[in-house]
mmCIF file of C-alpha atoms and ligand atoms in Angstrom:
data_model
loop_
_atom_site.group_PDB
_atom_site.id
_atom_site.type_symbol
_atom_site.label_atom_id
_atom_site.label_comp_id
_atom_site.label_asym_id
_atom_site.label_seq_id
_atom_site.Cartn_x
_atom_site.Cartn_y
_atom_site.Cartn_z
ATOM 1 C CA MET H 3 21.563 37.961 -0.430
ATOM 2 C CA ALA H 4 20.564 37.272 -4.016
ATOM 3 C CA THR H 5 18.846 33.925 -4.577
ATOM 4 C CA LYS H 6 19.682 31.963 -7.666
ATOM 5 C CA THR H 7 16.585 31.052 -9.693
ATOM 6 C CA VAL H 8 16.556 28.093 -12.059
ATOM 7 C CA LYS H 9 14.635 29.002 -15.190
ATOM 8 C CA GLN H 10 12.188 26.203 -16.092
ATOM 9 C CA SER H 11 11.612 25.670 -19.787
ATOM 10 C CA PRO H 12 7.940 25.986 -20.782
ATOM 11 C CA SER H 13 5.823 22.835 -20.930
ATOM 12 C CA HIS H 14 4.199 21.597 -24.145
ATOM 13 C CA LEU H 15 0.886 23.233 -23.153
ATOM 14 C CA GLU H 16 2.601 26.596 -22.651
ATOM 15 C CA ARG H 17 4.560 26.293 -25.896
ATOM 16 C CA THR H 18 1.458 25.520 -27.933
ATOM 17 C CA THR H 19 -1.058 27.760 -26.196
ATOM 18 C CA ALA H 20 -1.723 29.775 -29.385
ATOM 19 C CA GLU H 21 -2.140 26.651 -31.546
ATOM 20 C CA PRO H 22 -5.542 25.255 -32.558
ATOM 21 C CA ARG H 23 -6.593 22.107 -30.638
ATOM 22 C CA ASP H 24 -9.598 19.857 -30.782
ATOM 23 C CA ASP H 25 -12.160 20.202 -27.990
ATOM 24 C CA THR H 26 -12.555 16.448 -27.480
ATOM 25 C CA LEU H 27 -10.361 14.422 -25.145
ATOM 26 C CA HIS H 28 -10.249 10.835 -26.467
ATOM 27 C CA ARG H 29 -9.575 7.589 -24.605
ATOM 28 C CA VAL H 30 -6.891 5.360 -26.155
ATOM 29 C CA LYS H 31 -5.010 2.248 -25.100
ATOM 30 C CA LEU H 32 -1.224 1.861 -25.318
ATOM 31 C CA THR H 33 -1.010 -1.273 -27.479
ATOM 32 C CA HIS H 34 2.592 -1.517 -28.778
ATOM 33 C CA ILE H 35 6.053 -0.251 -27.861
ATOM 34 C CA ASP H 36 9.021 -0.779 -30.173
ATOM 35 C CA PRO H 37 12.556 0.473 -29.578
ATOM 36 C CA VAL H 38 14.189 2.120 -32.620
ATOM 37 C CA ASN H 39 17.531 2.825 -30.960
ATOM 38 C CA PRO H 40 18.712 3.491 -27.382
ATOM 39 C CA THR H 41 17.005 6.913 -27.272
ATOM 40 C CA ILE H 42 13.843 6.573 -29.378
ATOM 41 C CA ARG H 43 10.787 4.375 -28.968
ATOM 42 C CA LEU H 44 7.736 3.964 -31.198
ATOM 43 C CA PHE H 45 4.328 3.762 -29.517
ATOM 44 C CA GLN H 46 0.991 2.654 -30.929
ATOM 45 C CA LEU H 47 -2.216 4.015 -29.415
ATOM 46 C CA SER H 48 -5.552 2.407 -30.293
ATOM 47 C CA PRO H 49 -8.861 4.217 -29.758
ATOM 48 C CA ILE H 50 -11.215 2.899 -27.089
ATOM 49 C CA LEU H 51 -14.498 3.001 -28.971
ATOM 50 C CA GLU H 52 -17.442 4.490 -27.143
ATOM 51 C CA PRO H 53 -20.906 4.558 -28.748
ATOM 52 C CA GLY H 54 -22.048 8.099 -29.541
ATOM 53 C CA ARG H 55 -18.560 9.635 -29.108
ATOM 54 C CA LYS H 56 -16.876 11.568 -31.904
ATOM 55 C CA PRO H 57 -14.169 9.426 -33.591
ATOM 56 C CA ILE H 58 -10.545 10.638 -33.538
ATOM 57 C CA THR H 59 -9.625 12.540 -36.692
ATOM 58 C CA PHE H 60 -6.418 14.383 -37.538
ATOM 59 C CA LEU H 61 -4.454 15.888 -40.385
ATOM 60 C CA PRO H 62 -0.959 14.639 -41.268
ATOM 61 C CA GLY H 63 1.549 16.761 -39.316
ATOM 62 C CA GLN H 64 -0.576 17.255 -36.166
ATOM 63 C CA TRP H 65 0.433 16.390 -32.585
ATOM 64 C CA LEU H 66 -1.298 15.091 -29.500
ATOM 65 C CA ASP H 67 -1.635 16.364 -25.958
ATOM 66 C CA VAL H 68 -0.949 13.083 -24.184
ATOM 67 C CA HIS H 69 -2.278 12.632 -20.640
ATOM 68 C CA VAL H 70 -0.566 9.779 -18.809
ATOM 69 C CA PRO H 71 -1.730 8.429 -15.417
ATOM 70 C CA GLY H 72 -0.645 10.407 -12.368
ATOM 71 C CA ILE H 73 0.760 13.435 -14.250
ATOM 72 C CA HIS H 74 -1.404 16.513 -14.263
ATOM 73 C CA LYS H 75 0.000 18.288 -17.372
ATOM 74 C CA ALA H 76 -0.175 16.702 -20.806
ATOM 75 C CA GLY H 77 2.977 15.933 -22.790
ATOM 76 C CA GLY H 78 3.167 16.900 -26.467
ATOM 77 C CA PHE H 79 4.120 14.325 -29.095
ATOM 78 C CA THR H 80 3.630 14.276 -32.855
ATOM 79 C CA ILE H 81 1.623 11.687 -34.772
ATOM 80 C CA THR H 82 3.984 9.887 -37.164
ATOM 81 C CA SER H 83 1.453 7.588 -38.849
ATOM 82 C CA PRO H 84 -0.892 8.607 -41.696
ATOM 83 C CA PRO H 85 -4.632 9.051 -40.933
ATOM 84 C CA SER H 86 -5.467 5.916 -42.968
ATOM 85 C CA LEU H 87 -3.853 3.680 -40.290
ATOM 86 C CA LEU H 88 -6.430 4.921 -37.799
ATOM 87 C CA GLN H 89 -9.074 3.100 -39.861
ATOM 88 C CA PRO H 90 -9.840 -0.630 -39.587
ATOM 89 C CA PRO H 91 -8.172 -3.097 -39.656
ATOM 90 C CA THR H 92 -5.087 -1.299 -38.267
ATOM 91 C CA ASN H 93 -6.826 1.201 -35.933
ATOM 92 C CA TYR H 94 -3.850 2.968 -34.439
ATOM 93 C CA LEU H 95 -1.920 6.220 -34.107
ATOM 94 C CA GLU H 96 1.863 6.093 -33.876
ATOM 95 C CA LEU H 97 4.202 8.337 -31.878
ATOM 96 C CA ALA H 98 8.030 8.403 -31.821
ATOM 97 C CA ILE H 99 9.257 9.595 -28.451
ATOM 98 C CA GLN H 100 12.757 10.524 -27.426
ATOM 99 C CA LYS H 101 14.005 9.441 -24.011
ATOM 100 C CA SER H 102 13.792 12.439 -21.713
ATOM 101 C CA PRO H 103 14.027 11.988 -17.927
ATOM 102 C CA LEU H 104 13.197 15.707 -17.421
ATOM 103 C CA ASN H 105 9.868 15.687 -19.221
ATOM 104 C CA PRO H 106 7.402 13.829 -16.940
ATOM 105 C CA PRO H 107 5.106 12.347 -19.670
ATOM 106 C CA ALA H 108 8.149 11.219 -21.747
ATOM 107 C CA ALA H 109 9.733 9.691 -18.611
ATOM 108 C CA TRP H 110 6.452 7.844 -17.858
ATOM 109 C CA LEU H 111 6.406 6.422 -21.414
ATOM 110 C CA TRP H 112 10.038 5.319 -21.031
ATOM 111 C CA GLN H 113 9.257 2.964 -18.119
ATOM 112 C CA SER H 114 9.600 -0.762 -18.802
ATOM 113 C CA PRO H 115 7.148 -1.672 -21.603
ATOM 114 C CA GLU H 116 5.622 -4.532 -19.548
ATOM 115 C CA SER H 117 4.628 -2.112 -16.788
ATOM 116 C CA ILE H 118 2.731 0.312 -19.068
ATOM 117 C CA LEU H 119 1.388 -1.719 -22.038
ATOM 118 C CA GLY H 120 -2.415 -1.849 -22.008
ATOM 119 C CA THR H 121 -2.688 1.376 -19.982
ATOM 120 C CA GLU H 122 -5.438 3.817 -20.896
ATOM 121 C CA LEU H 123 -4.252 7.312 -21.906
ATOM 122 C CA ARG H 124 -6.189 10.446 -22.897
ATOM 123 C CA ILE H 125 -5.306 12.387 -26.010
ATOM 124 C CA ARG H 126 -6.312 15.615 -27.728
ATOM 125 C CA VAL H 127 -5.355 16.460 -31.337
ATOM 126 C CA GLY H 128 -3.810 19.853 -32.138
ATOM 127 C CA GLY H 129 -1.486 21.863 -34.364
ATOM 128 C CA SER H 130 -1.420 23.808 -37.601
ATOM 129 C CA PHE H 131 1.721 22.405 -39.273
ATOM 130 C CA VAL H 132 -0.337 20.207 -41.567
ATOM 131 C CA TRP H 133 -0.882 18.731 -44.968
ATOM 132 C CA PRO H 134 -2.640 20.044 -47.090
ATOM 133 C CA PRO H 135 -0.787 23.389 -47.213
ATOM 134 C CA PRO H 136 -2.471 26.791 -47.768
ATOM 135 C CA LEU H 137 -1.655 26.666 -51.520
ATOM 136 C CA LYS H 138 -4.304 24.829 -53.586
ATOM 137 C CA GLU H 139 -3.079 21.334 -54.459
ATOM 138 C CA SER H 140 -3.659 21.973 -58.188
ATOM 139 C CA GLU H 141 -1.230 24.932 -58.014
ATOM 140 C CA ILE H 142 1.588 23.015 -56.286
ATOM 141 C CA THR H 143 4.541 22.079 -58.508
ATOM 142 C CA ARG H 144 7.074 21.070 -55.839
ATOM 143 C CA VAL H 145 7.075 20.208 -52.139
ATOM 144 C CA LEU H 146 10.312 20.422 -50.188
ATOM 145 C CA PHE H 147 10.622 18.759 -46.786
ATOM 146 C CA ILE H 148 13.588 19.458 -44.506
ATOM 147 C CA ALA H 149 13.861 17.311 -41.388
ATOM 148 C CA GLY H 150 16.471 17.389 -38.643
ATOM 149 C CA GLY H 151 16.596 14.661 -35.989
ATOM 150 C CA VAL H 152 13.243 13.928 -34.348
ATOM 151 C CA GLY H 153 11.828 16.722 -36.542
ATOM 152 C CA ILE H 154 11.217 13.899 -38.981
ATOM 153 C CA ASN H 155 8.054 12.979 -37.002
ATOM 154 C CA PRO H 156 5.367 15.245 -38.513
ATOM 155 C CA LEU H 157 6.967 14.947 -41.964
ATOM 156 C CA MET H 158 6.780 11.147 -41.760
ATOM 157 C CA SER H 159 3.006 11.280 -41.436
ATOM 158 C CA ILE H 160 2.805 13.736 -44.358
ATOM 159 C CA VAL H 161 5.057 11.862 -46.832
ATOM 160 C CA THR H 162 3.424 8.530 -46.020
ATOM 161 C CA THR H 163 0.068 10.154 -46.805
ATOM 162 C CA LEU H 164 1.485 11.383 -50.135
ATOM 163 C CA ALA H 165 2.783 7.891 -50.998
ATOM 164 C CA ILE H 166 -0.699 6.462 -50.289
ATOM 165 C CA GLN H 167 -2.278 9.202 -52.433
ATOM 166 C CA LYS H 168 0.138 8.342 -55.275
ATOM 167 C CA LYS H 169 -0.755 4.658 -54.982
ATOM 168 C CA GLU H 170 -4.473 5.438 -55.140
ATOM 169 C CA LYS H 171 -4.353 8.007 -57.963
ATOM 170 C CA GLY H 172 -1.265 6.796 -59.859
ATOM 171 C CA LYS H 173 0.157 10.342 -59.875
ATOM 172 C CA LEU H 174 0.646 13.228 -57.420
ATOM 173 C CA GLY H 175 1.102 15.936 -60.037
ATOM 174 C CA PHE H 176 4.014 17.614 -58.177
ATOM 175 C CA HIS H 177 7.588 16.752 -57.238
ATOM 176 C CA VAL H 178 8.526 15.845 -53.652
ATOM 177 C CA LYS H 179 12.056 16.475 -52.417
ATOM 178 C CA PHE H 180 13.136 15.401 -48.944
ATOM 179 C CA LEU H 181 16.358 16.444 -47.147
ATOM 180 C CA TYR H 182 16.865 14.509 -43.894
ATOM 181 C CA THR H 183 19.743 15.246 -41.565
ATOM 182 C CA THR H 184 20.466 13.287 -38.442
ATOM 183 C CA ARG H 185 23.290 12.208 -36.173
ATOM 184 C CA ASP H 186 25.621 9.505 -37.437
ATOM 185 C CA PHE H 187 26.114 6.486 -35.213
ATOM 186 C CA GLU H 188 29.426 5.153 -33.976
ATOM 187 C CA PRO H 189 31.379 3.280 -35.195
ATOM 188 C CA ASP H 190 29.335 2.449 -38.306
ATOM 189 C CA VAL H 191 25.824 3.440 -39.193
ATOM 190 C CA SER H 192 23.159 0.840 -38.729
ATOM 191 C CA PRO H 193 20.324 1.975 -41.018
ATOM 192 C CA SER H 194 17.699 0.563 -38.685
ATOM 193 C CA ASP H 195 19.025 2.856 -35.918
ATOM 194 C CA ILE H 196 18.145 5.937 -37.954
ATOM 195 C CA LEU H 197 14.581 6.928 -37.175
ATOM 196 C CA PHE H 198 12.251 6.067 -40.102
ATOM 197 C CA LEU H 199 15.076 5.640 -42.634
ATOM 198 C CA GLU H 200 13.817 2.263 -43.883
ATOM 199 C CA ARG H 201 10.270 3.587 -44.082
ATOM 200 C CA LEU H 202 11.421 6.678 -45.996
ATOM 201 C CA VAL H 203 13.287 4.557 -48.541
ATOM 202 C CA CYS H 204 10.039 2.597 -49.157
ATOM 203 C CA VAL H 205 7.997 5.814 -49.393
ATOM 204 C CA PHE H 206 10.352 7.278 -52.007
ATOM 205 C CA ASP H 207 10.402 3.993 -53.872
ATOM 206 C CA ALA H 208 6.601 4.319 -54.091
ATOM 207 C CA LEU H 209 6.830 7.961 -55.213
ATOM 208 C CA GLY H 210 9.106 6.879 -58.110
ATOM 209 C CA ASP H 211 10.086 9.743 -60.426
ATOM 210 C CA GLU H 212 7.877 12.183 -58.481
ATOM 211 C CA GLY H 213 10.140 11.946 -55.411
ATOM 212 C CA GLN H 214 13.771 12.393 -54.378
ATOM 213 C CA PHE H 215 15.253 11.623 -50.969
ATOM 214 C CA GLU H 216 18.648 12.751 -49.658
ATOM 215 C CA LEU H 217 20.260 11.753 -46.371
ATOM 216 C CA PHE H 218 22.868 13.860 -44.556
ATOM 217 C CA LEU H 219 24.669 12.366 -41.561
ATOM 218 C CA THR H 220 26.491 14.649 -39.193
ATOM 219 C CA SER H 221 29.073 13.381 -36.744
ATOM 220 C CA GLY H 222 29.185 14.132 -33.041
ATOM 221 C CA GLN H 223 32.777 14.305 -31.845
ATOM 222 C CA ARG H 224 34.271 12.445 -34.791
ATOM 223 C CA GLU H 225 36.185 14.644 -37.240
ATOM 224 C CA ARG H 226 35.179 13.864 -40.776
ATOM 225 C CA ASP H 227 36.034 14.903 -44.276
ATOM 226 C CA GLU H 228 33.253 17.441 -44.934
ATOM 227 C CA THR H 229 32.667 16.128 -48.436
ATOM 228 C CA GLU H 230 32.571 12.412 -47.619
ATOM 229 C CA ILE H 231 29.979 10.514 -49.629
ATOM 230 C CA ALA H 232 29.114 6.935 -48.746
ATOM 231 C CA THR H 233 26.533 4.378 -49.710
ATOM 232 C CA LEU H 234 24.310 2.620 -47.251
ATOM 233 C CA SER H 235 22.346 -0.517 -47.936
ATOM 234 C CA VAL H 236 18.774 0.125 -46.760
ATOM 235 C CA THR H 237 16.052 -2.498 -47.300
ATOM 236 C CA GLY H 238 18.144 -3.953 -50.135
ATOM 237 C CA LYS H 239 18.570 -0.582 -51.864
ATOM 238 C CA GLN H 240 21.792 1.388 -52.152
ATOM 239 C CA LEU H 241 21.290 4.865 -50.691
ATOM 240 C CA LYS H 242 23.782 7.675 -51.239
ATOM 241 C CA VAL H 243 24.659 9.367 -47.952
ATOM 242 C CA GLN H 244 26.422 12.698 -47.556
ATOM 243 C CA ARG H 245 28.424 13.012 -44.366
ATOM 244 C CA ARG H 246 28.022 16.734 -43.849
ATOM 245 C CA ARG H 247 25.366 19.210 -42.778
ATOM 246 C CA ILE H 248 22.755 20.555 -45.201
ATOM 247 C CA TYR H 249 24.133 23.735 -46.787
ATOM 248 C CA ASP H 250 22.178 26.806 -47.933
ATOM 249 C CA THR H 251 22.981 25.801 -51.512
ATOM 250 C CA ASP H 252 21.187 22.452 -50.986
ATOM 251 C CA LEU H 253 18.113 24.359 -49.790
ATOM 252 C CA LEU H 254 18.174 26.833 -52.700
ATOM 253 C CA ASP H 255 18.635 24.024 -55.277
ATOM 254 C CA ALA H 256 15.820 22.043 -53.699
ATOM 255 C CA LEU H 257 13.399 25.001 -53.893
ATOM 256 C CA GLY H 258 13.520 24.617 -57.695
ATOM 257 C CA PRO H 259 14.197 27.110 -60.483
ATOM 258 C CA VAL H 260 13.301 30.707 -59.508
ATOM 259 C CA GLU H 261 10.675 31.051 -62.276
ATOM 260 C CA GLU H 262 8.814 27.955 -60.953
ATOM 261 C CA ARG H 263 8.929 28.774 -57.222
ATOM 262 C CA ALA H 264 5.408 30.250 -57.030
ATOM 263 C CA GLY H 265 4.272 26.612 -56.900
ATOM 264 C CA THR H 266 6.842 25.514 -54.281
ATOM 265 C CA VAL H 267 5.724 24.641 -50.750
ATOM 266 C CA CYS H 268 8.345 24.070 -48.055
ATOM 267 C CA TYR H 269 7.939 22.237 -44.712
ATOM 268 C CA ILE H 270 10.761 22.567 -42.171
ATOM 269 C CA CYS H 271 11.032 20.764 -38.834
ATOM 270 C CA GLY H 272 14.438 20.342 -37.306
ATOM 271 C CA VAL H 273 16.695 21.239 -34.451
ATOM 272 C CA PRO H 274 16.586 24.852 -33.117
ATOM 273 C CA MET H 275 19.339 26.740 -35.018
ATOM 274 C CA MET H 276 18.799 24.813 -38.217
ATOM 275 C CA THR H 277 15.028 25.413 -38.361
ATOM 276 C CA ASP H 278 15.304 29.184 -37.799
ATOM 277 C CA GLU H 279 18.129 29.525 -40.319
ATOM 278 C CA PHE H 280 16.402 27.540 -43.069
ATOM 279 C CA VAL H 281 13.003 29.158 -42.498
ATOM 280 C CA GLU H 282 14.599 32.605 -42.918
ATOM 281 C CA LYS H 283 16.529 31.513 -46.048
ATOM 282 C CA ALA H 284 13.505 29.834 -47.642
ATOM 283 C CA LYS H 285 11.130 32.737 -46.897
ATOM 284 C CA HIS H 286 13.520 35.214 -48.509
ATOM 285 C CA ALA H 287 14.531 33.042 -51.463
ATOM 286 C CA MET H 288 13.717 34.687 -54.784
ATOM 287 C CA GLY H 289 10.346 33.610 -56.195
ATOM 288 C CA ILE H 290 9.087 32.026 -52.941
ATOM 289 C CA ASP H 291 5.813 33.175 -51.386
ATOM 290 C CA GLU H 292 6.654 33.192 -47.681
ATOM 291 C CA ARG H 293 3.139 31.942 -46.813
ATOM 292 C CA ASN H 294 4.228 28.665 -48.428
ATOM 293 C CA VAL H 295 7.087 28.141 -45.951
ATOM 294 C CA LEU H 296 5.750 26.210 -42.957
ATOM 295 C CA SER H 297 7.685 25.230 -39.863
ATOM 296 C CA GLU H 298 7.190 23.583 -36.494
ATOM 297 C CA LYS H 299 9.151 24.264 -33.327
ATOM 298 C CA TRP H 300 9.401 21.925 -30.363
ATOM 299 C CA TRP H 301 11.124 24.312 -27.996
HETATM 300 C C1 FAD Y 419 4.473 20.709 -30.988
HETATM 301 C C2 FAD Y 419 5.424 19.753 -30.306
HETATM 302 C C3 FAD Y 419 5.588 18.470 -30.789
HETATM 303 C C4 FAD Y 419 6.487 17.578 -30.181
HETATM 304 N N1 FAD Y 419 6.627 16.316 -30.681
HETATM 305 C C5 FAD Y 419 7.499 15.454 -30.087
HETATM 306 C C6 FAD Y 419 7.654 14.114 -30.560
HETATM 307 O O1 FAD Y 419 7.003 13.694 -31.521
HETATM 308 N N2 FAD Y 419 8.545 13.310 -29.930
HETATM 309 C C7 FAD Y 419 9.297 13.741 -28.877
HETATM 310 O O2 FAD Y 419 10.092 12.963 -28.348
HETATM 311 N N3 FAD Y 419 9.168 15.002 -28.397
HETATM 312 C C8 FAD Y 419 8.288 15.858 -28.973
HETATM 313 N N4 FAD Y 419 8.138 17.113 -28.472
HETATM 314 C C9 FAD Y 419 8.972 17.516 -27.348
HETATM 315 C C10 FAD Y 419 8.368 17.051 -26.012
HETATM 316 O O3 FAD Y 419 7.095 17.607 -25.807
HETATM 317 C C11 FAD Y 419 9.300 17.431 -24.866
HETATM 318 O O4 FAD Y 419 9.624 18.773 -24.972
HETATM 319 C C12 FAD Y 419 10.472 16.539 -24.929
HETATM 320 O O5 FAD Y 419 10.130 15.312 -24.344
HETATM 321 C C13 FAD Y 419 11.734 17.098 -24.368
HETATM 322 O O6 FAD Y 419 11.618 17.323 -23.012
HETATM 323 P P1 FAD Y 419 12.812 18.021 -22.164
HETATM 324 O O7 FAD Y 419 13.600 16.960 -21.495
HETATM 325 O O8 FAD Y 419 13.539 18.989 -23.055
HETATM 326 O O9 FAD Y 419 12.011 18.777 -21.121
HETATM 327 P P2 FAD Y 419 10.985 19.973 -21.368
HETATM 328 O O10 FAD Y 419 9.782 19.497 -22.105
HETATM 329 O O11 FAD Y 419 11.722 21.154 -21.921
HETATM 330 O O12 FAD Y 419 10.581 20.212 -19.900
HETATM 331 C C14 FAD Y 419 11.476 20.907 -19.023
HETATM 332 C C15 FAD Y 419 10.872 20.995 -17.657
HETATM 333 O O13 FAD Y 419 9.524 21.522 -17.706
HETATM 334 C C16 FAD Y 419 8.651 20.770 -16.877
HETATM 335 N N5 FAD Y 419 7.613 20.085 -17.667
HETATM 336 C C17 FAD Y 419 7.583 19.971 -19.009
HETATM 337 N N6 FAD Y 419 6.502 19.305 -19.418
HETATM 338 C C18 FAD Y 419 5.826 18.994 -18.298
HETATM 339 C C19 FAD Y 419 4.627 18.311 -18.052
HETATM 340 N N7 FAD Y 419 3.879 17.824 -19.037
HETATM 341 N N8 FAD Y 419 4.216 18.125 -16.772
HETATM 342 C C20 FAD Y 419 4.953 18.617 -15.772
HETATM 343 N N9 FAD Y 419 6.098 19.305 -15.948
HETATM 344 C C21 FAD Y 419 6.522 19.483 -17.177
HETATM 345 C C22 FAD Y 419 9.514 19.797 -16.171
HETATM 346 O O14 FAD Y 419 9.814 20.343 -14.907
HETATM 347 C C23 FAD Y 419 10.781 19.675 -16.997
HETATM 348 O O15 FAD Y 419 11.909 19.443 -16.207
HETATM 349 C C24 FAD Y 419 7.231 17.997 -29.056
HETATM 350 C C25 FAD Y 419 7.041 19.290 -28.544
HETATM 351 C C26 FAD Y 419 6.154 20.162 -29.154
HETATM 352 C C27 FAD Y 419 5.962 21.551 -28.602
#
């Protein structure tokens, strides 16, 4: 008699086995937990300083192997904060973790905050989806970010770093375009429920005329007019929202004029179908050097 086998999806360690990772395992303390919405929580991890030990360093876009007590295999979660927040006086790394009863480290982190705050965790930095890109910064004319759902996480660390760089130098020297698509919320959108939306509006405010942010909200079951455009008040600013998915034409427009695309760098991190489709389109777009199309997969 044939036995039915249930195919287990690979763990984070199996998915990222070919990725570079640091050789040091660092001790950190879980210092803050903030809910964003019913399915996403923000976590702050602060280093436990040990004399003579290498400090934690990372590049914007990298993730952590996170070892939680009692679970043998590490979970994999992306750092959403910029490296500067790991310096005094803030001293922390931030993660945004989706509720997932199936993934043991995520389930551990979704216990009641009171029962896990102050716990010591072990982390290791890894990943190659990072800022700066392979193209020399002086040759970059445009950076396009495309985020879908929790795929915003690595891109949040990168754009925040760019906003800090702009503040320090007064100018980036290239244009930053950001297309963010996520699920709409019923019955009306609460901007604070959308992961990092308020933060992104502040980042693009800081980038001024060197940045442009566009939000696309897609509905779950609700049937919508595909072309619906609305405005959302976010941190006192009116943000134009398109209630549709990101089309190929949005991607091609955002890559810039064909004759200028040698200086375009594109970062894509979204949901499965969307990421593969956009990576293929961007890599084969006229004028684009496919080495400048970077993507991260979580599955
Ligand atoms: C590079 C990268 C970055 C990521 N960044 C984030 C992020 O920032 N935020 C976020 O919420 N998610 C992130 N993820 C996804 C996260 O690691 C989990 O995949 C996620 O929690 C979804 O889990 P799941 O319910 O789909 O189960 P899966 O992770 O698909 O696990 C399925 C099954 O595999 C087994 N399994 C998986 N992991 C373990 C483990 N560590 N120990 C024991 N058994 C295990 C379990 O039996 C589980 O039922 C990232 C993943 C990758 C690869």
